[in-house]
């Protein structure tokens, strides 16, 4: 599952979560999970002011977007100066878990 | 060294050469000191400047604040508070420079604002909008250094890269001051309230803050989280150490941090979208 801004959505992507009006879970549902996107549906969503949506898999690879292994290596590099600070090592662990979970089960880049 | 620092301070405090909008700000300042003046009156003054109003409304509608569809300045003043709107008005020229010349720093600032808001809400702190604004403004010193010390910037950048320094250390090595201190000077010269100027001046040294340590701790942590996330570009790519004082004051623990990170990463997708939209609007 990947959360993407609407302007990167494309036809044939499949919704992984329901879309609600005003992006609010208490709002009216507009479009259900499992729906395959089409160009006309995307422009309808644009008109309704939807900001972002969740899609299945990891279909959007942007420039600079990295697979899980690279992401984790970058993460550790960012923390390299503060590994002696116990609060920072706690935070590193939180981020490591989060990135691993966010990339889904395929564990990283499967296609380019 | 000392001489250079006080010279720099003089240059920065010289508000005439700063990119601000003095007319509107002076009017607002004199009004907000007068208890009798109404929000409507202030809103009318800001609304008279269309460019300024558009910029304030755009920020008020950004994912960092979490309100959507704020359509009038008087609404923004009620939702965000007069202080926040005034600070946004004051710094809108600085934001414009960031948007044009350093998108990375702009994203870092928006991200930090978003993180600060999430932390403040999670901890049920008062004045969430003020804390968010402090996050948005915490690195204004970097913009000023970029403007006023353009000659020394290549040296600062090369020190960061070659010696693997934090930007603050490189700034101090070259300029004998750093962006937090410069931001503090600037917020003083703008008469920003202490609850904004202290987080700006002490986001790398929470103990330096006298009256607003909680707000300063939130901005400190927000900055750390955004650098950990790798969102935007604040000048160097190293996560600063989380200060024990901040950790204790905010009563942090691993599970709280986890909740904050999940919410933040979720929101950052929208922040990225917002900044992409701004960038494409600037090209069009």
CSV table of C-alpha atoms in Angstrom, one decimal:
chain,number,residue,atom,x,y,z
A,1,UNK,CA,0.0,0.0,0.0
A,2,UNK,CA,1.2,3.5,-0.9
A,3,UNK,CA,-0.2,6.9,-0.2
A,4,UNK,CA,0.2,9.2,-3.1
A,5,UNK,CA,-0.8,12.7,-3.9
A,6,UNK,CA,-3.7,12.9,-6.4
A,7,UNK,CA,-1.7,14.5,-9.1
A,8,UNK,CA,0.4,11.3,-9.3
A,9,UNK,CA,-2.6,9.0,-9.6
A,10,UNK,CA,-3.0,7.2,-12.9
A,11,UNK,CA,-5.6,4.9,-14.5
A,12,UNK,CA,-5.5,1.2,-13.5
A,13,UNK,CA,-4.2,1.9,-10.0
A,14,UNK,CA,-6.4,0.2,-7.4
A,15,UNK,CA,-7.6,1.9,-4.2
A,16,UNK,CA,-6.3,0.4,-1.0
A,17,UNK,CA,-8.5,2.5,1.3
A,18,UNK,CA,-11.9,4.2,0.9
A,19,UNK,CA,-11.9,7.9,-0.1
A,20,UNK,CA,-14.0,10.2,2.0
A,21,UNK,CA,-15.4,13.6,1.2
A,22,UNK,CA,-13.1,16.4,2.6
A,23,UNK,CA,-10.5,13.7,3.4
A,24,UNK,CA,-12.3,13.2,6.7
A,25,UNK,CA,-13.2,9.8,7.9
A,26,UNK,CA,-16.5,11.2,9.2
A,27,UNK,CA,-17.3,12.6,5.7
A,28,UNK,CA,-19.4,10.9,3.1
A,29,UNK,CA,-17.5,8.0,1.3
A,30,UNK,CA,-16.9,8.9,-2.3
A,31,UNK,CA,-15.2,5.9,-3.6
A,32,UNK,CA,-14.6,2.4,-2.2
A,33,UNK,CA,-11.5,0.3,-1.6
A,34,UNK,CA,-10.7,-2.0,-4.5
A,35,UNK,CA,-12.0,0.4,-7.1
A,36,UNK,CA,-9.8,0.7,-10.2
A,37,UNK,CA,-9.0,4.3,-11.1
A,38,UNK,CA,-9.8,5.7,-14.5
A,39,UNK,CA,-8.9,9.1,-16.0
A,40,UNK,CA,-12.4,10.3,-15.7
A,41,UNK,CA,-12.6,9.2,-12.1
A,42,UNK,CA,-9.3,11.0,-11.3
A,43,UNK,CA,-10.6,14.2,-12.7
A,44,UNK,CA,-13.9,13.8,-10.7
A,45,UNK,CA,-11.8,13.4,-7.6
A,46,UNK,CA,-9.8,16.5,-8.5
A,47,UNK,CA,-13.0,18.5,-8.7
A,48,UNK,CA,-14.0,17.2,-5.3
A,49,UNK,CA,-10.8,18.5,-3.8
A,50,UNK,CA,-9.4,15.1,-2.8
A,51,UNK,CA,-5.7,15.6,-1.9
A,52,UNK,CA,-4.3,12.2,-1.7
A,53,UNK,CA,-5.2,8.5,-1.8
A,54,UNK,CA,-4.0,5.1,-0.9
A,55,UNK,CA,-3.3,2.6,-3.7
A,56,UNK,CA,-2.3,-1.0,-3.7
A,57,UNK,CA,1.4,-1.9,-4.0
A,58,UNK,CA,4.0,0.7,-4.6
A,59,UNK,CA,3.2,1.9,-8.1
A,60,UNK,CA,4.8,5.3,-8.1
A,61,UNK,CA,8.5,5.6,-8.3
A,62,UNK,CA,9.6,9.2,-8.3
A,63,UNK,CA,13.0,10.5,-9.1
A,64,UNK,CA,15.0,10.0,-5.9
A,65,UNK,CA,12.5,7.5,-4.7
A,66,UNK,CA,14.3,4.6,-3.2
A,67,UNK,CA,13.8,0.9,-2.4
A,68,UNK,CA,13.7,-0.2,1.2
A,69,UNK,CA,17.3,-1.3,1.4
A,70,UNK,CA,18.5,2.1,0.2
A,71,UNK,CA,16.0,3.9,2.4
A,72,UNK,CA,17.3,2.1,5.5
A,73,UNK,CA,20.9,2.8,4.5
A,74,UNK,CA,20.1,6.5,4.1
A,75,UNK,CA,18.3,6.5,7.4
A,76,UNK,CA,21.3,5.1,9.2
A,77,UNK,CA,23.6,7.6,7.5
A,78,UNK,CA,21.4,10.4,8.8
A,79,UNK,CA,21.7,9.1,12.3
A,80,UNK,CA,25.4,8.4,12.0
A,81,UNK,CA,26.5,11.4,14.1
A,82,UNK,CA,24.1,10.6,17.0
A,83,UNK,CA,24.4,6.9,17.6
A,84,UNK,CA,25.7,7.6,21.1
A,85,UNK,CA,22.5,9.4,22.1
A,86,UNK,CA,20.0,6.9,23.5
A,87,UNK,CA,16.9,9.0,22.5
A,88,UNK,CA,18.2,9.1,18.9
A,89,UNK,CA,18.7,5.4,18.8
A,90,UNK,CA,15.1,4.9,20.0
A,91,UNK,CA,13.9,7.2,17.2
A,92,UNK,CA,16.0,5.4,14.7
A,93,UNK,CA,14.4,2.1,15.7
A,94,UNK,CA,10.9,3.7,15.4
A,95,UNK,CA,11.7,5.0,11.9
A,96,UNK,CA,13.3,1.7,10.8
A,97,UNK,CA,10.1,-0.2,11.8
A,98,UNK,CA,7.9,2.4,10.1
A,99,UNK,CA,9.8,2.4,6.8
A,100,UNK,CA,9.8,-1.4,6.7
A,101,UNK,CA,6.1,-1.5,7.3
A,102,UNK,CA,5.3,1.3,4.9
A,103,UNK,CA,7.0,-0.3,1.9
A,104,UNK,CA,4.6,-3.3,2.1
A,105,UNK,CA,5.3,-7.0,1.9
A,106,UNK,CA,7.3,-6.9,-1.3
A,107,UNK,CA,10.0,-5.3,0.8
A,108,UNK,CA,11.3,-2.8,-1.7
A,109,UNK,CA,11.8,-2.0,-5.4
A,110,UNK,CA,10.2,-4.6,-7.6
A,111,UNK,CA,10.0,-2.8,-10.8
A,112,UNK,CA,11.5,0.3,-12.3
B,1,UNK,CA,35.7,37.5,15.4
B,2,UNK,CA,33.6,39.4,17.8
B,3,UNK,CA,33.7,42.4,15.6
B,4,UNK,CA,32.4,40.4,12.7
B,5,UNK,CA,29.5,39.1,14.8
B,6,UNK,CA,28.4,42.5,15.9
B,7,UNK,CA,28.7,43.8,12.4
B,8,UNK,CA,26.5,41.0,11.2
B,9,UNK,CA,24.1,41.7,14.0
B,10,UNK,CA,24.0,45.4,13.0
B,11,UNK,CA,23.3,44.5,9.4
B,12,UNK,CA,20.5,42.1,10.4
B,13,UNK,CA,18.9,44.4,12.8
B,14,UNK,CA,18.8,47.1,10.1
B,15,UNK,CA,15.2,46.5,9.3
B,16,UNK,CA,15.2,48.8,6.4
B,17,UNK,CA,17.2,46.3,4.3
B,18,UNK,CA,15.0,43.4,5.4
B,19,UNK,CA,12.5,42.0,3.0
B,20,UNK,CA,9.3,43.0,4.9
B,21,UNK,CA,6.1,44.9,4.3
B,22,UNK,CA,6.5,47.8,6.7
B,23,UNK,CA,3.3,49.7,6.0
B,24,UNK,CA,0.8,47.0,6.8
B,25,UNK,CA,2.9,45.6,9.7
B,26,UNK,CA,3.2,49.0,11.4
B,27,UNK,CA,-0.5,49.5,11.2
B,28,UNK,CA,-1.1,46.0,12.6
B,29,UNK,CA,1.4,46.5,15.4
B,30,UNK,CA,-0.2,49.7,16.5
B,31,UNK,CA,-3.7,48.2,16.3
B,32,UNK,CA,-2.9,45.0,18.2
B,33,UNK,CA,-1.4,47.1,21.0
B,34,UNK,CA,-4.8,48.8,21.3
B,35,UNK,CA,-7.2,46.5,23.1
B,36,UNK,CA,-10.2,48.2,21.5
B,37,UNK,CA,-9.3,47.3,18.0
B,38,UNK,CA,-11.3,44.5,16.6
B,39,UNK,CA,-10.3,41.5,14.6
B,40,UNK,CA,-12.4,42.8,11.8
B,41,UNK,CA,-10.5,46.0,11.8
B,42,UNK,CA,-7.2,44.2,11.5
B,43,UNK,CA,-8.6,41.9,8.9
B,44,UNK,CA,-9.6,44.9,6.8
B,45,UNK,CA,-6.0,46.2,6.9
B,46,UNK,CA,-4.6,42.9,5.7
B,47,UNK,CA,-7.3,42.4,3.2
B,48,UNK,CA,-6.4,45.7,1.5
B,49,UNK,CA,-3.2,44.1,0.3
B,50,UNK,CA,-4.3,41.4,-2.1
B,51,UNK,CA,-0.9,39.8,-2.6
B,52,UNK,CA,-0.4,39.5,1.2
B,53,UNK,CA,-3.9,38.2,1.7
B,54,UNK,CA,-3.4,35.5,-0.9
B,55,UNK,CA,-0.2,34.4,0.7
B,56,UNK,CA,-1.7,34.3,4.2
B,57,UNK,CA,-4.7,32.3,3.0
B,58,UNK,CA,-2.5,29.9,1.1
B,59,UNK,CA,-0.5,29.1,4.2
B,60,UNK,CA,-3.6,29.0,6.4
B,61,UNK,CA,-4.9,26.3,4.0
B,62,UNK,CA,-1.7,24.4,3.9
B,63,UNK,CA,-1.6,20.9,5.4
B,64,UNK,CA,0.7,22.2,8.2
B,65,UNK,CA,-2.2,23.9,10.0
B,66,UNK,CA,-4.7,21.3,9.2
B,67,UNK,CA,-7.6,23.7,8.6
B,68,UNK,CA,-9.1,23.4,5.1
B,69,UNK,CA,-11.0,26.0,3.2
B,70,UNK,CA,-10.2,29.1,5.2
B,71,UNK,CA,-11.4,31.6,2.8
B,72,UNK,CA,-11.2,35.0,4.4
B,73,UNK,CA,-8.6,36.9,6.4
B,74,UNK,CA,-11.0,37.5,9.3
B,75,UNK,CA,-11.7,33.7,9.4
B,76,UNK,CA,-7.9,33.1,9.4
B,77,UNK,CA,-7.6,35.6,12.3
B,78,UNK,CA,-10.2,33.8,14.3
B,79,UNK,CA,-8.9,30.3,13.6
B,80,UNK,CA,-5.2,31.0,13.7
B,81,UNK,CA,-5.2,34.0,16.0
B,82,UNK,CA,-4.0,37.5,15.4
B,83,UNK,CA,-0.4,36.7,16.5
B,84,UNK,CA,-0.1,34.0,13.9
B,85,UNK,CA,-1.6,36.0,11.1
B,86,UNK,CA,0.7,38.9,11.9
B,87,UNK,CA,3.7,36.6,12.0
B,88,UNK,CA,2.7,35.1,8.6
B,89,UNK,CA,2.3,38.6,7.2
B,90,UNK,CA,5.7,39.6,8.5
B,91,UNK,CA,7.5,36.6,7.1
B,92,UNK,CA,5.7,36.2,3.9
B,93,UNK,CA,8.5,37.9,2.0
B,94,UNK,CA,11.0,35.4,3.6
B,95,UNK,CA,8.7,32.6,2.5
B,96,UNK,CA,8.6,33.9,-1.0
B,97,UNK,CA,12.4,33.9,-1.1
B,98,UNK,CA,12.4,30.3,0.2
B,99,UNK,CA,9.9,29.1,-2.3
B,100,UNK,CA,11.9,30.6,-5.2
B,101,UNK,CA,15.5,29.9,-4.2
B,102,UNK,CA,15.5,27.1,-1.7
B,103,UNK,CA,12.6,24.7,-2.1
B,104,UNK,CA,14.4,22.2,0.1
B,105,UNK,CA,14.5,24.6,3.1
B,106,UNK,CA,10.9,25.6,2.4
B,107,UNK,CA,9.9,21.9,2.5
B,108,UNK,CA,11.9,21.5,5.7
B,109,UNK,CA,10.1,24.4,7.3
B,110,UNK,CA,6.6,23.2,6.2
B,111,UNK,CA,7.5,19.7,7.4
B,112,UNK,CA,8.7,21.1,10.8
B,113,UNK,CA,5.5,23.1,11.2
B,114,UNK,CA,3.4,20.0,10.5
B,115,UNK,CA,5.4,17.9,12.9
B,116,UNK,CA,5.2,20.7,15.6
B,117,UNK,CA,1.4,20.8,15.2
B,118,UNK,CA,1.1,17.0,15.4
B,119,UNK,CA,3.2,16.9,18.6
B,120,UNK,CA,1.4,19.8,20.2
B,121,UNK,CA,-2.0,18.2,19.5
B,122,UNK,CA,-0.9,14.8,20.7
B,123,UNK,CA,0.3,16.2,24.0
B,124,UNK,CA,-2.8,18.4,24.2
B,125,UNK,CA,-0.8,21.5,24.6
B,126,UNK,CA,-2.4,25.0,24.4
B,127,UNK,CA,-1.7,27.4,21.4
B,128,UNK,CA,-1.2,24.7,18.8
B,129,UNK,CA,-1.3,27.3,16.0
B,130,UNK,CA,1.4,29.4,17.6
B,131,UNK,CA,3.6,26.3,18.0
B,132,UNK,CA,3.0,25.4,14.4
B,133,UNK,CA,4.0,28.9,13.3
B,134,UNK,CA,7.2,28.7,15.4
B,135,UNK,CA,8.0,25.5,13.5
B,136,UNK,CA,7.4,27.2,10.2
B,137,UNK,CA,9.6,30.1,11.2
B,138,UNK,CA,12.4,28.2,13.1
B,139,UNK,CA,14.9,28.4,10.3
B,140,UNK,CA,14.3,32.0,9.0
B,141,UNK,CA,17.9,32.8,10.2
B,142,UNK,CA,19.1,30.6,7.4
B,143,UNK,CA,17.4,32.7,4.8
B,144,UNK,CA,18.8,35.9,6.3
B,145,UNK,CA,22.3,34.4,6.3
B,146,UNK,CA,21.8,33.4,2.7
B,147,UNK,CA,20.8,36.9,1.8
B,148,UNK,CA,23.3,38.9,3.9
B,149,UNK,CA,26.3,36.6,3.8
B,150,UNK,CA,26.1,35.3,0.3
B,151,UNK,CA,29.9,35.6,-0.1
B,152,UNK,CA,30.5,33.2,2.8
B,153,UNK,CA,27.9,30.7,1.7
B,154,UNK,CA,30.2,28.6,-0.5
B,155,UNK,CA,32.6,28.2,2.4
B,156,UNK,CA,29.8,27.2,4.8
B,157,UNK,CA,28.6,24.6,2.3
B,158,UNK,CA,32.0,23.2,1.7
B,159,UNK,CA,32.7,22.9,5.4
B,160,UNK,CA,29.4,20.9,5.8
B,161,UNK,CA,30.4,18.6,3.1
B,162,UNK,CA,34.1,18.1,3.6
B,163,UNK,CA,34.2,18.2,7.4
B,164,UNK,CA,30.8,16.5,7.8
B,165,UNK,CA,29.5,19.3,10.0
B,166,UNK,CA,26.1,20.3,11.1
B,167,UNK,CA,25.1,23.5,9.4
B,168,UNK,CA,25.1,25.4,12.8
B,169,UNK,CA,28.8,24.3,13.4
B,170,UNK,CA,29.8,25.4,9.9
B,171,UNK,CA,28.0,28.7,10.4
B,172,UNK,CA,29.7,29.3,13.7
B,173,UNK,CA,33.1,28.4,12.2
B,174,UNK,CA,32.7,30.9,9.3
B,175,UNK,CA,30.5,33.6,10.7
B,176,UNK,CA,30.9,33.3,14.5
B,177,UNK,CA,27.1,33.0,14.8
B,178,UNK,CA,24.5,30.6,13.6
B,179,UNK,CA,21.0,30.6,12.1
B,180,UNK,CA,19.2,30.2,15.4
B,181,UNK,CA,20.9,33.3,16.9
B,182,UNK,CA,20.3,35.2,13.7
B,183,UNK,CA,16.6,34.1,13.7
B,184,UNK,CA,16.4,35.3,17.3
B,185,UNK,CA,17.8,38.7,16.4
B,186,UNK,CA,15.4,39.0,13.5
B,187,UNK,CA,12.3,38.0,15.5
B,188,UNK,CA,13.3,40.6,18.1
B,189,UNK,CA,13.6,43.3,15.5
B,190,UNK,CA,10.2,42.3,14.2
B,191,UNK,CA,8.8,42.4,17.7
B,192,UNK,CA,7.5,38.8,17.5
B,193,UNK,CA,6.1,37.6,20.8
B,194,UNK,CA,8.5,35.5,23.0
B,195,UNK,CA,6.5,32.4,22.4
B,196,UNK,CA,7.6,32.6,18.8
B,197,UNK,CA,11.1,34.1,19.2
B,198,UNK,CA,12.3,31.7,21.9
B,199,UNK,CA,11.6,28.5,19.9
B,200,UNK,CA,13.3,30.2,16.9
B,201,UNK,CA,16.4,31.2,18.8
B,202,UNK,CA,16.8,28.1,21.0
B,203,UNK,CA,15.6,25.2,18.8
B,204,UNK,CA,19.1,23.7,19.1
B,205,UNK,CA,19.5,24.6,22.8
B,206,UNK,CA,16.2,24.2,24.7
B,207,UNK,CA,17.9,25.3,28.0
B,208,UNK,CA,18.5,28.7,26.6
B,209,UNK,CA,14.7,29.4,26.5
B,210,UNK,CA,13.5,31.1,29.6
B,211,UNK,CA,9.7,31.3,29.4
B,212,UNK,CA,8.7,28.9,26.7
B,213,UNK,CA,10.6,25.7,27.1
B,214,UNK,CA,7.7,23.5,26.2
B,215,UNK,CA,7.1,25.2,22.9
B,216,UNK,CA,10.9,25.3,22.3
B,217,UNK,CA,11.1,21.6,23.0
B,218,UNK,CA,8.3,20.8,20.6
B,219,UNK,CA,10.0,22.8,17.8
B,220,UNK,CA,13.3,21.1,18.6
B,221,UNK,CA,11.7,17.7,18.4
B,222,UNK,CA,9.8,18.6,15.2
B,223,UNK,CA,13.1,19.6,13.6
B,224,UNK,CA,14.7,16.3,14.6
B,225,UNK,CA,11.8,14.3,13.3
B,226,UNK,CA,11.8,16.0,9.9
B,227,UNK,CA,15.5,15.5,9.6
B,228,UNK,CA,15.2,11.8,10.6
B,229,UNK,CA,12.4,11.4,8.0
B,230,UNK,CA,14.7,12.9,5.3
B,231,UNK,CA,12.0,15.3,4.3
B,232,UNK,CA,13.2,18.5,2.6
B,233,UNK,CA,16.7,19.9,2.8
B,234,UNK,CA,17.8,22.0,5.8
B,235,UNK,CA,21.4,22.4,4.7
B,236,UNK,CA,23.0,19.2,6.2
B,237,UNK,CA,21.7,15.7,6.3
B,238,UNK,CA,22.4,14.7,9.9
B,239,UNK,CA,19.8,14.2,12.5
B,240,UNK,CA,20.6,16.5,15.5
B,241,UNK,CA,20.8,14.9,19.0
B,242,UNK,CA,17.5,14.9,20.9
B,243,UNK,CA,18.1,16.9,24.0
B,244,UNK,CA,17.4,15.3,27.3
B,245,UNK,CA,15.7,18.4,28.7
B,246,UNK,CA,13.2,18.3,25.7
B,247,UNK,CA,12.6,14.6,26.1
B,248,UNK,CA,11.9,15.0,29.8
B,249,UNK,CA,9.8,18.2,29.4
B,250,UNK,CA,7.6,16.5,26.8
B,251,UNK,CA,7.5,13.2,28.7
B,252,UNK,CA,8.4,11.3,25.6
B,253,UNK,CA,8.7,7.5,25.3
B,254,UNK,CA,9.0,5.1,22.5
B,255,UNK,CA,5.3,4.4,22.0
B,256,UNK,CA,4.4,8.1,21.9
B,257,UNK,CA,7.2,8.7,19.4
B,258,UNK,CA,5.8,5.8,17.3
B,259,UNK,CA,2.3,7.3,17.2
B,260,UNK,CA,3.8,10.7,16.3
B,261,UNK,CA,5.9,9.3,13.5
B,262,UNK,CA,3.0,7.3,11.9
B,263,UNK,CA,0.8,10.4,11.9
B,264,UNK,CA,3.6,12.6,10.6
B,265,UNK,CA,4.6,10.4,7.8
B,266,UNK,CA,1.0,10.1,6.7
B,267,UNK,CA,0.6,13.9,6.7
B,268,UNK,CA,3.9,14.5,4.9
B,269,UNK,CA,2.5,13.1,1.7
B,270,UNK,CA,0.0,16.0,1.7
B,271,UNK,CA,2.7,18.5,2.5
B,272,UNK,CA,4.8,17.2,-0.4
B,273,UNK,CA,1.7,17.6,-2.6
B,274,UNK,CA,1.2,21.1,-1.4
B,275,UNK,CA,4.8,22.1,-2.1
B,276,UNK,CA,4.6,20.5,-5.6
B,277,UNK,CA,1.5,22.4,-6.3
B,278,UNK,CA,3.2,25.7,-5.3
B,279,UNK,CA,6.1,24.9,-7.5
B,280,UNK,CA,4.0,24.1,-10.5
B,281,UNK,CA,1.9,27.3,-9.9
B,282,UNK,CA,5.2,29.3,-9.9
B,283,UNK,CA,6.2,27.8,-13.2
B,284,UNK,CA,2.9,28.4,-14.9
